[in-house]
Amino acid sequence: MTGPSLPIGPPAGEPGTGGSGLGGVAGGAGAGGVPAQPVTLRVGLGGAAASGSLFDRIGGAPTFDRLVRRFYEGVQQDEVIWPMYPAEDLDGAIWRLSQFLQQYWGGPSTYSEQRGHPRLRMRHNPFHITPEAREHWLQHMHDAVESLGLAPLDEAELWGYLDRAAHAMTNSFD
């Protein structure tokens, strides 16, 4: 069963509609005969247009490096997830995560050039990632994302991916 049809403009035949019944969409004119204007999605109130890669919009490599370093500051204090990280190779872990995120969001392909395909599930499989561990990871990453002071649309786009990725890495439920 479908719901009632909702009008999206003036009724068919009214001025400015071109008789299409689509509020001028088909005829190229909006209400009152004014040409329809394109919609520009902005990253924040009065902010730049949401175009180009997230990598470029948020400041490139320096922003991702800050994000990852802030994330690991929290992780090092976490008794649940810190044992999963290589303390002797913390700089390597920081580099890998930063390079992966940069590449994913439109930056250089350095990660794949040096490490091959990301294969996230395979690389995380040796670790016992429970829902509790996932939530700890997400909390530290959330703090790191918020510390960047990104425009709301950029923050939502970045956070949405990180949240989905963390759920996908959960591999143990005991």
Coordinates of C-alpha atoms in Angstrom, one line a residue:
M1 CA 0.0 0.0 0.0
T2 CA 1.3 3.5 -0.8
G3 CA 0.7 6.6 1.0
P4 CA -1.0 9.8 -0.3
S5 CA 0.8 11.7 -3.0
L6 CA 2.2 14.9 -1.7
P7 CA 2.5 17.9 -4.0
I8 CA 6.0 19.3 -4.4
G9 CA 4.9 22.6 -5.9
P10 CA 1.9 24.6 -7.1
P11 CA -0.9 22.5 -8.7
A12 CA -0.6 21.8 -12.4
G13 CA -1.5 24.6 -14.6
E14 CA -0.7 27.4 -12.1
P15 CA 1.7 30.2 -13.2
G16 CA 5.3 29.2 -13.1
T17 CA 4.8 25.5 -13.4
G18 CA 4.8 25.1 -17.2
G19 CA 1.7 22.9 -16.6
S20 CA 3.9 20.0 -15.4
G21 CA 2.5 19.7 -11.9
L22 CA 6.1 19.4 -10.7
G23 CA 6.4 22.9 -9.4
G24 CA 8.6 24.0 -12.3
V25 CA 11.0 21.2 -12.1
A26 CA 10.3 20.0 -15.6
G27 CA 9.9 23.5 -17.0
G28 CA 13.0 25.0 -15.3
A29 CA 11.1 27.6 -13.4
G30 CA 10.2 27.7 -9.7
A31 CA 7.3 29.3 -8.0
G32 CA 6.2 32.6 -9.5
G33 CA 8.2 32.0 -12.7
V34 CA 11.6 32.4 -11.0
P35 CA 14.2 30.0 -12.5
A36 CA 15.0 27.1 -10.2
Q37 CA 18.3 27.5 -8.4
P38 CA 20.7 24.6 -7.8
V39 CA 21.1 23.5 -4.2
T40 CA 24.6 23.8 -2.7
L41 CA 25.3 21.5 0.2
R42 CA 27.6 23.2 2.7
V43 CA 29.8 21.6 5.3
G44 CA 28.7 24.1 8.0
L45 CA 26.6 27.2 8.4
G46 CA 27.9 29.6 5.8
G47 CA 30.7 27.2 5.1
A48 CA 32.4 26.0 2.0
A49 CA 30.5 23.9 -0.5
A50 CA 30.8 20.2 0.2
S51 CA 32.8 19.2 -2.8
G52 CA 36.1 17.5 -3.4
S53 CA 37.5 14.8 -1.2
L54 CA 37.2 14.8 2.6
F55 CA 41.0 14.6 2.7
D56 CA 41.2 18.0 1.0
R57 CA 38.3 19.6 2.8
I58 CA 39.6 18.9 6.3
G59 CA 43.2 19.8 5.8
G60 CA 45.0 16.8 4.4
A61 CA 47.7 14.8 6.0
P62 CA 48.3 17.1 9.0
T63 CA 44.7 16.7 10.1
F64 CA 44.7 12.9 9.8
D65 CA 48.0 12.8 11.7
R66 CA 46.5 14.9 14.5
L67 CA 43.4 12.6 14.6
V68 CA 45.5 9.4 14.9
R69 CA 47.9 10.8 17.4
R70 CA 45.1 12.0 19.6
F71 CA 43.4 8.6 19.2
Y72 CA 46.5 6.8 20.4
E73 CA 46.9 9.1 23.4
G74 CA 43.6 7.7 24.6
V75 CA 44.3 4.1 23.6
Q76 CA 47.5 4.1 25.6
Q77 CA 45.5 4.7 28.8
D78 CA 42.9 2.1 28.1
E79 CA 43.3 -1.3 29.9
V80 CA 40.9 -3.0 27.6
I81 CA 42.3 -2.3 24.2
W82 CA 45.9 -1.1 24.8
P83 CA 47.1 -4.7 25.1
M84 CA 46.1 -5.3 21.5
Y85 CA 48.5 -2.7 20.2
P86 CA 52.2 -3.1 19.6
A87 CA 53.7 -0.9 22.3
E88 CA 57.2 -1.5 20.7
D89 CA 55.9 -0.3 17.3
L90 CA 53.5 2.5 18.3
D91 CA 55.0 4.8 15.7
G92 CA 54.4 2.2 13.1
A93 CA 50.8 1.7 14.2
I94 CA 50.3 5.5 14.1
W95 CA 51.7 5.7 10.6
R96 CA 49.6 2.8 9.3
L97 CA 46.3 4.1 10.6
S98 CA 47.0 7.6 9.4
Q99 CA 48.1 6.5 6.0
F100 CA 45.1 4.2 5.6
L101 CA 42.7 6.9 6.5
Q102 CA 44.4 9.4 4.3
Q103 CA 44.1 7.1 1.3
Y104 CA 40.6 6.1 2.1
W105 CA 39.5 9.7 2.1
G106 CA 41.1 10.8 -1.1
G107 CA 44.8 11.4 -0.1
P108 CA 47.9 9.7 -1.5
S109 CA 47.9 6.0 -2.1
T110 CA 51.0 5.5 0.1
Y111 CA 49.3 2.9 2.3
S112 CA 48.5 0.5 -0.6
E113 CA 51.8 1.1 -2.3
Q114 CA 53.7 0.0 0.8
R115 CA 51.4 -2.5 2.4
G116 CA 49.1 -3.7 -0.4
H117 CA 45.3 -4.0 -0.1
P118 CA 44.1 -2.9 3.3
R119 CA 42.3 -6.2 4.0
L120 CA 41.0 -4.8 7.3
R121 CA 39.1 -7.9 8.5
M122 CA 42.0 -10.1 7.7
R123 CA 44.5 -7.8 9.5
H124 CA 42.3 -7.5 12.6
N125 CA 41.3 -11.2 12.7
P126 CA 44.2 -12.2 15.1
F127 CA 42.8 -9.8 17.7
H128 CA 39.9 -10.7 20.1
I129 CA 37.7 -7.7 19.3
T130 CA 34.6 -7.9 21.5
P131 CA 31.7 -5.4 21.6
E132 CA 33.4 -4.0 24.7
A133 CA 36.7 -3.5 22.9
R134 CA 34.9 -1.9 20.0
E135 CA 33.1 0.5 22.3
H136 CA 36.4 1.5 23.9
W137 CA 38.0 2.0 20.4
L138 CA 35.0 4.1 19.4
Q139 CA 35.2 6.3 22.5
H140 CA 38.8 7.2 21.9
M141 CA 38.2 7.8 18.2
H142 CA 35.2 9.9 18.9
D143 CA 37.2 12.1 21.3
A144 CA 39.9 12.4 18.6
V145 CA 37.4 13.3 15.9
E146 CA 35.8 15.9 18.1
S147 CA 39.2 17.4 18.9
L148 CA 39.6 18.4 15.3
G149 CA 36.7 20.9 15.3
L150 CA 35.5 19.9 11.9
A151 CA 32.5 21.3 10.1
P152 CA 29.4 19.3 11.0
L153 CA 29.0 17.6 7.6
D154 CA 32.6 16.6 7.5
E155 CA 32.6 15.3 11.0
A156 CA 29.4 13.3 10.3
E157 CA 30.9 11.8 7.2
L158 CA 34.1 10.8 8.9
W159 CA 32.4 9.5 12.0
G160 CA 29.9 7.5 10.1
Y161 CA 32.7 5.6 8.4
L162 CA 34.6 5.0 11.6
D163 CA 31.6 3.7 13.4
R164 CA 30.7 1.3 10.6
A165 CA 34.3 0.1 10.3
A166 CA 34.5 -0.5 14.1
H167 CA 31.4 -2.6 14.0
A168 CA 32.7 -4.6 11.0
M169 CA 35.9 -5.5 12.9
T170 CA 34.1 -7.0 15.9
N171 CA 34.9 -10.7 15.6
S172 CA 34.3 -12.2 19.1
F173 CA 31.1 -12.1 21.2
D174 CA 32.3 -13.9 24.4

